[in-house]
Amino acid sequence: MYGNEAQVGRAIHGYLSKQKDQPNALTRQDIFYTTKLLSNDGYDATRASIKDSLRICGLGYIDLFLIHAPYGGKTLRLESWRAIEDAIADKEIRAGGVSNYNIHHLKEILDSKPRVFPAVNQLELHPFNTRAEITAFCQQNGIIVEAYTPLTRGYKLKDPTIVSLARKYGCTAAQLLVRWSLQHGFVPLPKSKTKERIVENAAVEGFEISGEDMKVLDGLDERFVIDWDPLDEP
């Protein structure tokens, strides 16, 4: 979907090959590779997209394949999910999930007597857009919540509450937001162009946000949407 499947596949192959003779070398099974379906165009198109993604990345299988958005209507959404189920049965992918799905979209799948439940729902999540009802529904139904743009793309890193709490916990604003996601049970997906910042953003094990301060952060919710919001799609 993002036009980088070949590059990612080559990078993974290159890294695994380079360190294969080292002690404790990683193997393909240690890498978790995710890619997406761009649009819900029905069963055949989804099966073809999965096969294309598998061929292009060259990794043998896809660990997680996500439906990017709920566009297309109920019939096409369910056809796309059936295609994912068949791809799992054929061992082309290990797990299937969705992205930007609201509760009614998830219920469509759960009420359709699926062979496989969605493993993941990937959503824009941060203290300024908490989507509490959706995340609660996911967690009640065993669906892992992945948080994209957990750092608000930097738009809210200088918010006074964020700055104050980051100072209190001796961390960066980005680390505070990552920690907020983790304490809610989400899987945050922070992005950075620099290695140093990637390492820094992951260094969040040395502190825990108090329950009181978690409520303060939750109270920042204003449904601040950074890019797009297809959750209201019928």
JSON list of C-alpha atoms in Angstrom, two decimals:
[
{"chain": "A", "resi": 1, "resn": "MET", "atom": "CA", "xyz": [0.00, 0.00, 0.00]},
{"chain": "A", "resi": 2, "resn": "TYR", "atom": "CA", "xyz": [2.79, 2.42, 0.87]},
{"chain": "A", "resi": 3, "resn": "GLY", "atom": "CA", "xyz": [4.92, 1.38, -2.09]},
{"chain": "A", "resi": 4, "resn": "ASN", "atom": "CA", "xyz": [7.77, 0.10, 0.09]},
{"chain": "A", "resi": 5, "resn": "GLU", "atom": "CA", "xyz": [7.17, -3.65, 0.34]},
{"chain": "A", "resi": 6, "resn": "ALA", "atom": "CA", "xyz": [10.09, -4.52, -1.93]},
{"chain": "A", "resi": 7, "resn": "GLN", "atom": "CA", "xyz": [12.48, -2.21, -0.09]},
{"chain": "A", "resi": 8, "resn": "VAL", "atom": "CA", "xyz": [11.44, -3.52, 3.33]},
{"chain": "A", "resi": 9, "resn": "GLY", "atom": "CA", "xyz": [11.77, -7.11, 2.14]},
{"chain": "A", "resi": 10, "resn": "ARG", "atom": "CA", "xyz": [15.26, -6.47, 0.78]},
{"chain": "A", "resi": 11, "resn": "ALA", "atom": "CA", "xyz": [16.31, -4.73, 3.98]},
{"chain": "A", "resi": 12, "resn": "ILE", "atom": "CA", "xyz": [15.13, -7.65, 6.11]},
{"chain": "A", "resi": 13, "resn": "HIS", "atom": "CA", "xyz": [16.80, -10.22, 3.87]},
{"chain": "A", "resi": 14, "resn": "GLY", "atom": "CA", "xyz": [20.00, -8.19, 3.83]},
{"chain": "A", "resi": 15, "resn": "TYR", "atom": "CA", "xyz": [20.14, -7.86, 7.59]},
{"chain": "A", "resi": 16, "resn": "LEU", "atom": "CA", "xyz": [19.37, -11.52, 8.25]},
{"chain": "A", "resi": 17, "resn": "SER", "atom": "CA", "xyz": [22.00, -12.60, 5.74]},
{"chain": "A", "resi": 18, "resn": "LYS", "atom": "CA", "xyz": [24.65, -10.26, 7.13]},
{"chain": "A", "resi": 19, "resn": "GLN", "atom": "CA", "xyz": [24.41, -11.57, 10.70]},
{"chain": "A", "resi": 20, "resn": "LYS", "atom": "CA", "xyz": [23.43, -15.19, 10.09]},
{"chain": "A", "resi": 21, "resn": "ASP", "atom": "CA", "xyz": [26.78, -16.58, 11.25]},
{"chain": "A", "resi": 22, "resn": "GLN", "atom": "CA", "xyz": [26.87, -14.57, 14.47]},
{"chain": "A", "resi": 23, "resn": "PRO", "atom": "CA", "xyz": [25.96, -16.04, 17.88]},
{"chain": "A", "resi": 24, "resn": "ASN", "atom": "CA", "xyz": [22.26, -15.65, 18.61]},
{"chain": "A", "resi": 25, "resn": "ALA", "atom": "CA", "xyz": [21.60, -14.58, 15.03]},
{"chain": "A", "resi": 26, "resn": "LEU", "atom": "CA", "xyz": [18.05, -13.58, 14.23]},
{"chain": "A", "resi": 27, "resn": "THR", "atom": "CA", "xyz": [15.96, -15.57, 11.74]},
{"chain": "A", "resi": 28, "resn": "ARG", "atom": "CA", "xyz": [12.86, -14.75, 9.71]},
{"chain": "A", "resi": 29, "resn": "GLN", "atom": "CA", "xyz": [10.74, -16.01, 12.61]},
{"chain": "A", "resi": 30, "resn": "ASP", "atom": "CA", "xyz": [12.14, -13.23, 14.83]},
{"chain": "A", "resi": 31, "resn": "ILE", "atom": "CA", "xyz": [10.88, -10.52, 12.47]},
{"chain": "A", "resi": 32, "resn": "PHE", "atom": "CA", "xyz": [7.25, -9.35, 12.57]},
{"chain": "A", "resi": 33, "resn": "TYR", "atom": "CA", "xyz": [6.26, -7.97, 9.18]},
{"chain": "A", "resi": 34, "resn": "THR", "atom": "CA", "xyz": [2.99, -6.08, 8.63]},
{"chain": "A", "resi": 35, "resn": "THR", "atom": "CA", "xyz": [1.46, -4.77, 5.43]},
{"chain": "A", "resi": 36, "resn": "LYS", "atom": "CA", "xyz": [-1.95, -3.51, 4.35]},
{"chain": "A", "resi": 37, "resn": "LEU", "atom": "CA", "xyz": [-4.80, -3.77, 1.89]},
{"chain": "A", "resi": 38, "resn": "LEU", "atom": "CA", "xyz": [-5.40, -0.36, 0.32]},
{"chain": "A", "resi": 39, "resn": "SER", "atom": "CA", "xyz": [-9.12, -0.69, -0.38]},
{"chain": "A", "resi": 40, "resn": "ASN", "atom": "CA", "xyz": [-12.03, -3.09, 0.07]},
{"chain": "A", "resi": 41, "resn": "ASP", "atom": "CA", "xyz": [-12.69, -4.16, -3.52]},
{"chain": "A", "resi": 42, "resn": "GLY", "atom": "CA", "xyz": [-14.11, -7.60, -2.80]},
{"chain": "A", "resi": 43, "resn": "TYR", "atom": "CA", "xyz": [-12.87, -11.14, -2.35]},
{"chain": "A", "resi": 44, "resn": "ASP", "atom": "CA", "xyz": [-10.92, -11.67, -5.58]},
{"chain": "A", "resi": 45, "resn": "ALA", "atom": "CA", "xyz": [-9.17, -8.30, -5.43]},
{"chain": "A", "resi": 46, "resn": "THR", "atom": "CA", "xyz": [-8.17, -8.87, -1.82]},
{"chain": "A", "resi": 47, "resn": "ARG", "atom": "CA", "xyz": [-6.78, -12.35, -2.50]},
{"chain": "A", "resi": 48, "resn": "ALA", "atom": "CA", "xyz": [-4.82, -10.94, -5.43]},
{"chain": "A", "resi": 49, "resn": "SER", "atom": "CA", "xyz": [-3.50, -8.09, -3.28]},
{"chain": "A", "resi": 50, "resn": "ILE", "atom": "CA", "xyz": [-2.30, -10.51, -0.61]},
{"chain": "A", "resi": 51, "resn": "LYS", "atom": "CA", "xyz": [-0.52, -12.66, -3.19]},
{"chain": "A", "resi": 52, "resn": "ASP", "atom": "CA", "xyz": [1.07, -9.57, -4.75]},
{"chain": "A", "resi": 53, "resn": "SER", "atom": "CA", "xyz": [2.25, -8.31, -1.36]},
{"chain": "A", "resi": 54, "resn": "LEU", "atom": "CA", "xyz": [3.71, -11.72, -0.56]},
{"chain": "A", "resi": 55, "resn": "ARG", "atom": "CA", "xyz": [5.53, -11.91, -3.88]},
{"chain": "A", "resi": 56, "resn": "ILE", "atom": "CA", "xyz": [6.87, -8.37, -3.68]},
{"chain": "A", "resi": 57, "resn": "CYS", "atom": "CA", "xyz": [8.23, -8.59, -0.13]},
{"chain": "A", "resi": 58, "resn": "GLY", "atom": "CA", "xyz": [9.75, -12.03, -0.73]},
{"chain": "A", "resi": 59, "resn": "LEU", "atom": "CA", "xyz": [9.58, -12.98, 2.94]},
{"chain": "A", "resi": 60, "resn": "GLY", "atom": "CA", "xyz": [7.74, -16.28, 2.55]},
{"chain": "A", "resi": 61, "resn": "TYR", "atom": "CA", "xyz": [4.75, -15.20, 4.60]},
{"chain": "A", "resi": 62, "resn": "ILE", "atom": "CA", "xyz": [3.20, -12.04, 6.06]},
{"chain": "A", "resi": 63, "resn": "ASP", "atom": "CA", "xyz": [2.88, -11.89, 9.84]},
{"chain": "A", "resi": 64, "resn": "LEU", "atom": "CA", "xyz": [-0.01, -9.42, 9.91]},
{"chain": "A", "resi": 65, "resn": "PHE", "atom": "CA", "xyz": [-2.18, -8.20, 7.05]},
{"chain": "A", "resi": 66, "resn": "LEU", "atom": "CA", "xyz": [-4.47, -5.25, 7.77]},
{"chain": "A", "resi": 67, "resn": "ILE", "atom": "CA", "xyz": [-7.48, -3.81, 5.98]},
{"chain": "A", "resi": 68, "resn": "HIS", "atom": "CA", "xyz": [-6.50, -0.14, 5.87]},
{"chain": "A", "resi": 69, "resn": "ALA", "atom": "CA", "xyz": [-9.95, 1.45, 6.24]},
{"chain": "A", "resi": 70, "resn": "PRO", "atom": "CA", "xyz": [-13.66, 0.57, 6.30]},
{"chain": "A", "resi": 71, "resn": "TYR", "atom": "CA", "xyz": [-14.47, 2.17, 2.94]},
{"chain": "A", "resi": 72, "resn": "GLY", "atom": "CA", "xyz": [-16.47, 0.17, 0.40]},
{"chain": "A", "resi": 73, "resn": "GLY", "atom": "CA", "xyz": [-19.57, -0.82, 2.35]},
{"chain": "A", "resi": 74, "resn": "LYS", "atom": "CA", "xyz": [-20.53, -3.86, 4.39]},
{"chain": "A", "resi": 75, "resn": "THR", "atom": "CA", "xyz": [-20.59, -6.42, 1.56]},
{"chain": "A", "resi": 76, "resn": "LEU", "atom": "CA", "xyz": [-17.11, -5.63, 0.27]},
{"chain": "A", "resi": 77, "resn": "ARG", "atom": "CA", "xyz": [-15.71, -5.34, 3.79]},
{"chain": "A", "resi": 78, "resn": "LEU", "atom": "CA", "xyz": [-16.91, -8.84, 4.65]},
{"chain": "A", "resi": 79, "resn": "GLU", "atom": "CA", "xyz": [-15.68, -10.24, 1.33]},
{"chain": "A", "resi": 80, "resn": "SER", "atom": "CA", "xyz": [-12.26, -8.78, 2.06]},
{"chain": "A", "resi": 81, "resn": "TRP", "atom": "CA", "xyz": [-12.27, -10.40, 5.48]},
{"chain": "A", "resi": 82, "resn": "ARG", "atom": "CA", "xyz": [-13.19, -13.79, 3.97]},
{"chain": "A", "resi": 83, "resn": "ALA", "atom": "CA", "xyz": [-10.19, -13.42, 1.67]},
{"chain": "A", "resi": 84, "resn": "ILE", "atom": "CA", "xyz": [-7.96, -12.80, 4.67]},
{"chain": "A", "resi": 85, "resn": "GLU", "atom": "CA", "xyz": [-9.36, -15.89, 6.38]},
{"chain": "A", "resi": 86, "resn": "ASP", "atom": "CA", "xyz": [-8.55, -18.00, 3.32]},
{"chain": "A", "resi": 87, "resn": "ALA", "atom": "CA", "xyz": [-5.05, -16.52, 3.12]},
{"chain": "A", "resi": 88, "resn": "ILE", "atom": "CA", "xyz": [-4.51, -17.52, 6.74]},
{"chain": "A", "resi": 89, "resn": "ALA", "atom": "CA", "xyz": [-5.73, -21.04, 5.96]},
{"chain": "A", "resi": 90, "resn": "ASP", "atom": "CA", "xyz": [-3.29, -21.17, 3.04]},
{"chain": "A", "resi": 91, "resn": "LYS", "atom": "CA", "xyz": [-0.45, -19.97, 5.32]},
{"chain": "A", "resi": 92, "resn": "GLU", "atom": "CA", "xyz": [0.18, -16.87, 3.22]},
{"chain": "A", "resi": 93, "resn": "ILE", "atom": "CA", "xyz": [-0.40, -14.71, 6.27]},
{"chain": "A", "resi": 94, "resn": "ARG", "atom": "CA", "xyz": [-0.24, -15.52, 9.97]},
{"chain": "A", "resi": 95, "resn": "ALA", "atom": "CA", "xyz": [-2.84, -13.06, 11.29]},
{"chain": "A", "resi": 96, "resn": "GLY", "atom": "CA", "xyz": [-5.39, -10.61, 9.95]},
{"chain": "A", "resi": 97, "resn": "GLY", "atom": "CA", "xyz": [-6.55, -7.29, 11.29]},
{"chain": "A", "resi": 98, "resn": "VAL", "atom": "CA", "xyz": [-8.16, -3.99, 10.47]},
{"chain": "A", "resi": 99, "resn": "SER", "atom": "CA", "xyz": [-7.33, -0.32, 10.71]},
{"chain": "A", "resi": 100, "resn": "ASN", "atom": "CA", "xyz": [-9.58, 2.65, 11.40]},
{"chain": "A", "resi": 101, "resn": "TYR", "atom": "CA", "xyz": [-12.55, 0.39, 12.18]},
{"chain": "A", "resi": 102, "resn": "ASN", "atom": "CA", "xyz": [-15.29, 1.69, 14.46]},
{"chain": "A", "resi": 103, "resn": "ILE", "atom": "CA", "xyz": [-17.40, -0.52, 16.72]},
{"chain": "A", "resi": 104, "resn": "HIS", "atom": "CA", "xyz": [-20.10, -1.09, 14.10]},
{"chain": "A", "resi": 105, "resn": "HIS", "atom": "CA", "xyz": [-17.49, -2.18, 11.56]},
{"chain": "A", "resi": 106, "resn": "LEU", "atom": "CA", "xyz": [-16.01, -4.65, 14.03]},
{"chain": "A", "resi": 107, "resn": "LYS", "atom": "CA", "xyz": [-19.44, -5.99, 14.95]},
{"chain": "A", "resi": 108, "resn": "GLU", "atom": "CA", "xyz": [-20.07, -6.75, 11.27]},
{"chain": "A", "resi": 109, "resn": "ILE", "atom": "CA", "xyz": [-17.19, -9.20, 11.34]},
{"chain": "A", "resi": 110, "resn": "LEU", "atom": "CA", "xyz": [-17.93, -10.62, 14.78]},
{"chain": "A", "resi": 111, "resn": "ASP", "atom": "CA", "xyz": [-21.61, -11.15, 13.89]},
{"chain": "A", "resi": 112, "resn": "SER", "atom": "CA", "xyz": [-20.81, -12.87, 10.58]},
{"chain": "A", "resi": 113, "resn": "LYS", "atom": "CA", "xyz": [-19.66, -16.12, 12.20]},
{"chain": "A", "resi": 114, "resn": "PRO", "atom": "CA", "xyz": [-16.05, -15.62, 11.12]},
{"chain": "A", "resi": 115, "resn": "ARG", "atom": "CA", "xyz": [-13.53, -18.43, 11.11]},
{"chain": "A", "resi": 116, "resn": "VAL", "atom": "CA", "xyz": [-10.92, -15.95, 12.32]},
{"chain": "A", "resi": 117, "resn": "PHE", "atom": "CA", "xyz": [-11.44, -12.89, 14.52]},
{"chain": "A", "resi": 118, "resn": "PRO", "atom": "CA", "xyz": [-9.47, -9.70, 13.81]},
{"chain": "A", "resi": 119, "resn": "ALA", "atom": "CA", "xyz": [-6.24, -9.82, 15.77]},
{"chain": "A", "resi": 120, "resn": "VAL", "atom": "CA", "xyz": [-5.63, -6.07, 15.62]},
{"chain": "A", "resi": 121, "resn": "ASN", "atom": "CA", "xyz": [-7.41, -2.77, 15.15]},
{"chain": "A", "resi": 122, "resn": "GLN", "atom": "CA", "xyz": [-4.96, 0.01, 14.29]},
{"chain": "A", "resi": 123, "resn": "LEU", "atom": "CA", "xyz": [-6.21, 3.49, 15.25]},
{"chain": "A", "resi": 124, "resn": "GLU", "atom": "CA", "xyz": [-4.98, 7.04, 15.66]},
{"chain": "A", "resi": 125, "resn": "LEU", "atom": "CA", "xyz": [-4.57, 7.21, 19.44]},
{"chain": "A", "resi": 126, "resn": "HIS", "atom": "CA", "xyz": [-3.01, 9.68, 21.85]},
{"chain": "A", "resi": 127, "resn": "PRO", "atom": "CA", "xyz": [-4.26, 11.69, 24.85]},
{"chain": "A", "resi": 128, "resn": "PHE", "atom": "CA", "xyz": [-5.86, 14.23, 22.51]},
{"chain": "A", "resi": 129, "resn": "ASN", "atom": "CA", "xyz": [-7.87, 11.52, 20.72]},
{"chain": "A", "resi": 130, "resn": "THR", "atom": "CA", "xyz": [-8.47, 8.63, 23.11]},
{"chain": "A", "resi": 131, "resn": "ARG", "atom": "CA", "xyz": [-11.36, 6.82, 21.33]},
{"chain": "A", "resi": 132, "resn": "ALA", "atom": "CA", "xyz": [-12.24, 5.27, 24.69]},
{"chain": "A", "resi": 133, "resn": "GLU", "atom": "CA", "xyz": [-15.39, 3.43, 23.57]},
{"chain": "A", "resi": 134, "resn": "ILE", "atom": "CA", "xyz": [-13.70, 1.78, 20.59]},
{"chain": "A", "resi": 135, "resn": "THR", "atom": "CA", "xyz": [-10.60, 0.73, 22.50]},
{"chain": "A", "resi": 136, "resn": "ALA", "atom": "CA", "xyz": [-12.72, -0.68, 25.33]},
{"chain": "A", "resi": 137, "resn": "PHE", "atom": "CA", "xyz": [-14.75, -2.72, 22.82]},
{"chain": "A", "resi": 138, "resn": "CYS", "atom": "CA", "xyz": [-11.56, -4.06, 21.23]},
{"chain": "A", "resi": 139, "resn": "GLN", "atom": "CA", "xyz": [-10.04, -5.05, 24.55]},
{"chain": "A", "resi": 140, "resn": "GLN", "atom": "CA", "xyz": [-13.28, -6.71, 25.68]},
{"chain": "A", "resi": 141, "resn": "ASN", "atom": "CA", "xyz": [-13.24, -8.81, 22.51]},
{"chain": "A", "resi": 142, "resn": "GLY", "atom": "CA", "xyz": [-9.57, -9.77, 22.54]},
{"chain": "A", "resi": 143, "resn": "ILE", "atom": "CA", "xyz": [-8.58, -7.41, 19.71]},
{"chain": "A", "resi": 144, "resn": "ILE", "atom": "CA", "xyz": [-5.14, -5.83, 20.15]},
{"chain": "A", "resi": 145, "resn": "VAL", "atom": "CA", "xyz": [-5.18, -2.06, 19.77]},
{"chain": "A", "resi": 146, "resn": "GLU", "atom": "CA", "xyz": [-2.28, -0.55, 17.84]},
{"chain": "A", "resi": 147, "resn": "ALA", "atom": "CA", "xyz": [-1.81, 3.21, 18.22]},
{"chain": "A", "resi": 148, "resn": "TYR", "atom": "CA", "xyz": [-0.55, 5.05, 15.17]},
{"chain": "A", "resi": 149, "resn": "THR", "atom": "CA", "xyz": [0.62, 8.68, 15.39]},
{"chain": "A", "resi": 150, "resn": "PRO", "atom": "CA", "xyz": [1.01, 8.19, 19.17]},
{"chain": "A", "resi": 151, "resn": "LEU", "atom": "CA", "xyz": [3.30, 11.23, 19.24]},
{"chain": "A", "resi": 152, "resn": "THR", "atom": "CA", "xyz": [0.70, 13.45, 17.50]},
{"chain": "A", "resi": 153, "resn": "ARG", "atom": "CA", "xyz": [3.29, 14.02, 14.74]},
{"chain": "A", "resi": 154, "resn": "GLY", "atom": "CA", "xyz": [4.76, 16.58, 17.10]},
{"chain": "A", "resi": 155, "resn": "TYR", "atom": "CA", "xyz": [1.73, 18.87, 17.05]},
{"chain": "A", "resi": 156, "resn": "LYS", "atom": "CA", "xyz": [1.05, 18.51, 20.78]},
{"chain": "A", "resi": 157, "resn": "LEU", "atom": "CA", "xyz": [4.50, 17.89, 22.21]},
{"chain": "A", "resi": 158, "resn": "LYS", "atom": "CA", "xyz": [4.62, 21.45, 23.56]},
{"chain": "A", "resi": 159, "resn": "ASP", "atom": "CA", "xyz": [1.19, 21.30, 25.17]},
{"chain": "A", "resi": 160, "resn": "PRO", "atom": "CA", "xyz": [1.61, 22.73, 28.71]},
{"chain": "A", "resi": 161, "resn": "THR", "atom": "CA", "xyz": [0.22, 19.61, 30.40]},
{"chain": "A", "resi": 162, "resn": "ILE", "atom": "CA", "xyz": [2.51, 17.33, 28.39]},
{"chain": "A", "resi": 163, "resn": "VAL", "atom": "CA", "xyz": [5.54, 19.52, 29.08]},
{"chain": "A", "resi": 164, "resn": "SER", "atom": "CA", "xyz": [4.75, 19.69, 32.81]},
{"chain": "A", "resi": 165, "resn": "LEU", "atom": "CA", "xyz": [4.25, 15.94, 33.22]},
{"chain": "A", "resi": 166, "resn": "ALA", "atom": "CA", "xyz": [7.34, 15.12, 31.15]},
{"chain": "A", "resi": 167, "resn": "ARG", "atom": "CA", "xyz": [9.35, 17.34, 33.49]},
{"chain": "A", "resi": 168, "resn": "LYS", "atom": "CA", "xyz": [7.77, 15.63, 36.51]},
{"chain": "A", "resi": 169, "resn": "TYR", "atom": "CA", "xyz": [8.75, 12.14, 35.29]},
{"chain": "A", "resi": 170, "resn": "GLY", "atom": "CA", "xyz": [12.15, 13.16, 33.95]},
{"chain": "A", "resi": 171, "resn": "CYS", "atom": "CA", "xyz": [11.35, 12.05, 30.42]},
{"chain": "A", "resi": 172, "resn": "THR", "atom": "CA", "xyz": [10.77, 13.59, 27.02]},
{"chain": "A", "resi": 173, "resn": "ALA", "atom": "CA", "xyz": [7.29, 14.54, 25.85]},
{"chain": "A", "resi": 174, "resn": "ALA", "atom": "CA", "xyz": [7.47, 11.73, 23.30]},
{"chain": "A", "resi": 175, "resn": "GLN", "atom": "CA", "xyz": [8.41, 9.18, 25.96]},
{"chain": "A", "resi": 176, "resn": "LEU", "atom": "CA", "xyz": [5.45, 10.33, 28.07]},
{"chain": "A", "resi": 177, "resn": "LEU", "atom": "CA", "xyz": [3.06, 9.73, 25.17]},
{"chain": "A", "resi": 178, "resn": "VAL", "atom": "CA", "xyz": [4.53, 6.30, 24.44]},
{"chain": "A", "resi": 179, "resn": "ARG", "atom": "CA", "xyz": [4.22, 5.38, 28.11]},
{"chain": "A", "resi": 180, "resn": "TRP", "atom": "CA", "xyz": [0.58, 6.55, 28.14]},
{"chain": "A", "resi": 181, "resn": "SER", "atom": "CA", "xyz": [-0.18, 4.18, 25.25]},
{"chain": "A", "resi": 182, "resn": "LEU", "atom": "CA", "xyz": [1.55, 1.25, 26.92]},
{"chain": "A", "resi": 183, "resn": "GLN", "atom": "CA", "xyz": [-0.25, 1.77, 30.23]},
{"chain": "A", "resi": 184, "resn": "HIS", "atom": "CA", "xyz": [-3.56, 1.69, 28.38]},
{"chain": "A", "resi": 185, "resn": "GLY", "atom": "CA", "xyz": [-2.57, -1.67, 26.92]},
{"chain": "A", "resi": 186, "resn": "PHE", "atom": "CA", "xyz": [-2.04, -0.32, 23.41]},
{"chain": "A", "resi": 187, "resn": "VAL", "atom": "CA", "xyz": [0.84, -1.14, 21.05]},
{"chain": "A", "resi": 188, "resn": "PRO", "atom": "CA", "xyz": [2.23, 2.29, 20.12]},
{"chain": "A", "resi": 189, "resn": "LEU", "atom": "CA", "xyz": [3.86, 2.77, 16.72]},
{"chain": "A", "resi": 190, "resn": "PRO", "atom": "CA", "xyz": [6.08, 5.86, 17.08]},
{"chain": "A", "resi": 191, "resn": "LYS", "atom": "CA", "xyz": [7.99, 7.01, 14.01]},
{"chain": "A", "resi": 192, "resn": "SER", "atom": "CA", "xyz": [11.22, 8.91, 13.61]},
{"chain": "A", "resi": 193, "resn": "LYS", "atom": "CA", "xyz": [13.78, 9.51, 10.88]},
{"chain": "A", "resi": 194, "resn": "THR", "atom": "CA", "xyz": [16.76, 9.24, 13.24]},
{"chain": "A", "resi": 195, "resn": "LYS", "atom": "CA", "xyz": [18.18, 6.17, 14.97]},
{"chain": "A", "resi": 196, "resn": "GLU", "atom": "CA", "xyz": [18.88, 8.11, 18.16]},
{"chain": "A", "resi": 197, "resn": "ARG", "atom": "CA", "xyz": [15.28, 9.30, 18.46]},
{"chain": "A", "resi": 198, "resn": "ILE", "atom": "CA", "xyz": [13.93, 5.80, 17.75]},
{"chain": "A", "resi": 199, "resn": "VAL", "atom": "CA", "xyz": [16.04, 4.41, 20.60]},
{"chain": "A", "resi": 200, "resn": "GLU", "atom": "CA", "xyz": [15.07, 7.29, 22.89]},
{"chain": "A", "resi": 201, "resn": "ASN", "atom": "CA", "xyz": [11.35, 6.88, 22.22]},
{"chain": "A", "resi": 202, "resn": "ALA", "atom": "CA", "xyz": [11.56, 3.22, 23.20]},
{"chain": "A", "resi": 203, "resn": "ALA", "atom": "CA", "xyz": [13.35, 3.89, 26.51]},
{"chain": "A", "resi": 204, "resn": "VAL", "atom": "CA", "xyz": [10.22, 4.11, 28.65]},
{"chain": "A", "resi": 205, "resn": "GLU", "atom": "CA", "xyz": [10.70, 1.28, 31.15]},
{"chain": "A", "resi": 206, "resn": "GLY", "atom": "CA", "xyz": [12.26, 3.47, 33.83]},
{"chain": "A", "resi": 207, "resn": "PHE", "atom": "CA", "xyz": [9.08, 5.20, 34.96]},
{"chain": "A", "resi": 208, "resn": "GLU", "atom": "CA", "xyz": [5.35, 4.68, 35.37]},
{"chain": "A", "resi": 209, "resn": "ILE", "atom": "CA", "xyz": [2.66, 7.35, 35.09]},
{"chain": "A", "resi": 210, "resn": "SER", "atom": "CA", "xyz": [0.48, 7.47, 38.20]},
{"chain": "A", "resi": 211, "resn": "GLY", "atom": "CA", "xyz": [-3.23, 6.70, 37.98]},
{"chain": "A", "resi": 212, "resn": "GLU", "atom": "CA", "xyz": [-4.02, 10.31, 38.79]},
{"chain": "A", "resi": 213, "resn": "ASP", "atom": "CA", "xyz": [-1.79, 11.61, 36.02]},
{"chain": "A", "resi": 214, "resn": "MET", "atom": "CA", "xyz": [-3.21, 9.07, 33.56]},
{"chain": "A", "resi": 215, "resn": "LYS", "atom": "CA", "xyz": [-6.62, 10.63, 34.24]},
{"chain": "A", "resi": 216, "resn": "VAL", "atom": "CA", "xyz": [-5.14, 14.07, 33.62]},
{"chain": "A", "resi": 217, "resn": "LEU", "atom": "CA", "xyz": [-3.78, 12.90, 30.27]},
{"chain": "A", "resi": 218, "resn": "ASP", "atom": "CA", "xyz": [-7.07, 11.21, 29.37]},
{"chain": "A", "resi": 219, "resn": "GLY", "atom": "CA", "xyz": [-8.79, 14.51, 30.15]},
{"chain": "A", "resi": 220, "resn": "LEU", "atom": "CA", "xyz": [-6.93, 16.16, 27.27]},
{"chain": "A", "resi": 221, "resn": "ASP", "atom": "CA", "xyz": [-9.18, 14.30, 24.82]},
{"chain": "A", "resi": 222, "resn": "GLU", "atom": "CA", "xyz": [-10.62, 16.68, 22.23]},
{"chain": "A", "resi": 223, "resn": "ARG", "atom": "CA", "xyz": [-10.93, 14.25, 19.30]},
{"chain": "A", "resi": 224, "resn": "PHE", "atom": "CA", "xyz": [-7.95, 15.92, 17.71]},
{"chain": "A", "resi": 225, "resn": "VAL", "atom": "CA", "xyz": [-7.55, 14.21, 14.32]},
{"chain": "A", "resi": 226, "resn": "ILE", "atom": "CA", "xyz": [-4.14, 14.59, 12.76]},
{"chain": "A", "resi": 227, "resn": "ASP", "atom": "CA", "xyz": [-4.77, 13.32, 9.26]},
{"chain": "A", "resi": 228, "resn": "TRP", "atom": "CA", "xyz": [-8.05, 11.58, 8.42]},
{"chain": "A", "resi": 229, "resn": "ASP", "atom": "CA", "xyz": [-10.93, 9.91, 10.23]},
{"chain": "A", "resi": 230, "resn": "PRO", "atom": "CA", "xyz": [-12.88, 7.21, 8.36]},
{"chain": "A", "resi": 231, "resn": "LEU", "atom": "CA", "xyz": [-14.43, 5.76, 11.51]},
{"chain": "A", "resi": 232, "resn": "ASP", "atom": "CA", "xyz": [-17.85, 7.25, 10.72]},
{"chain": "A", "resi": 233, "resn": "GLU", "atom": "CA", "xyz": [-18.03, 5.42, 7.39]},
{"chain": "A", "resi": 234, "resn": "PRO", "atom": "CA", "xyz": [-21.43, 3.61, 7.27]}
]
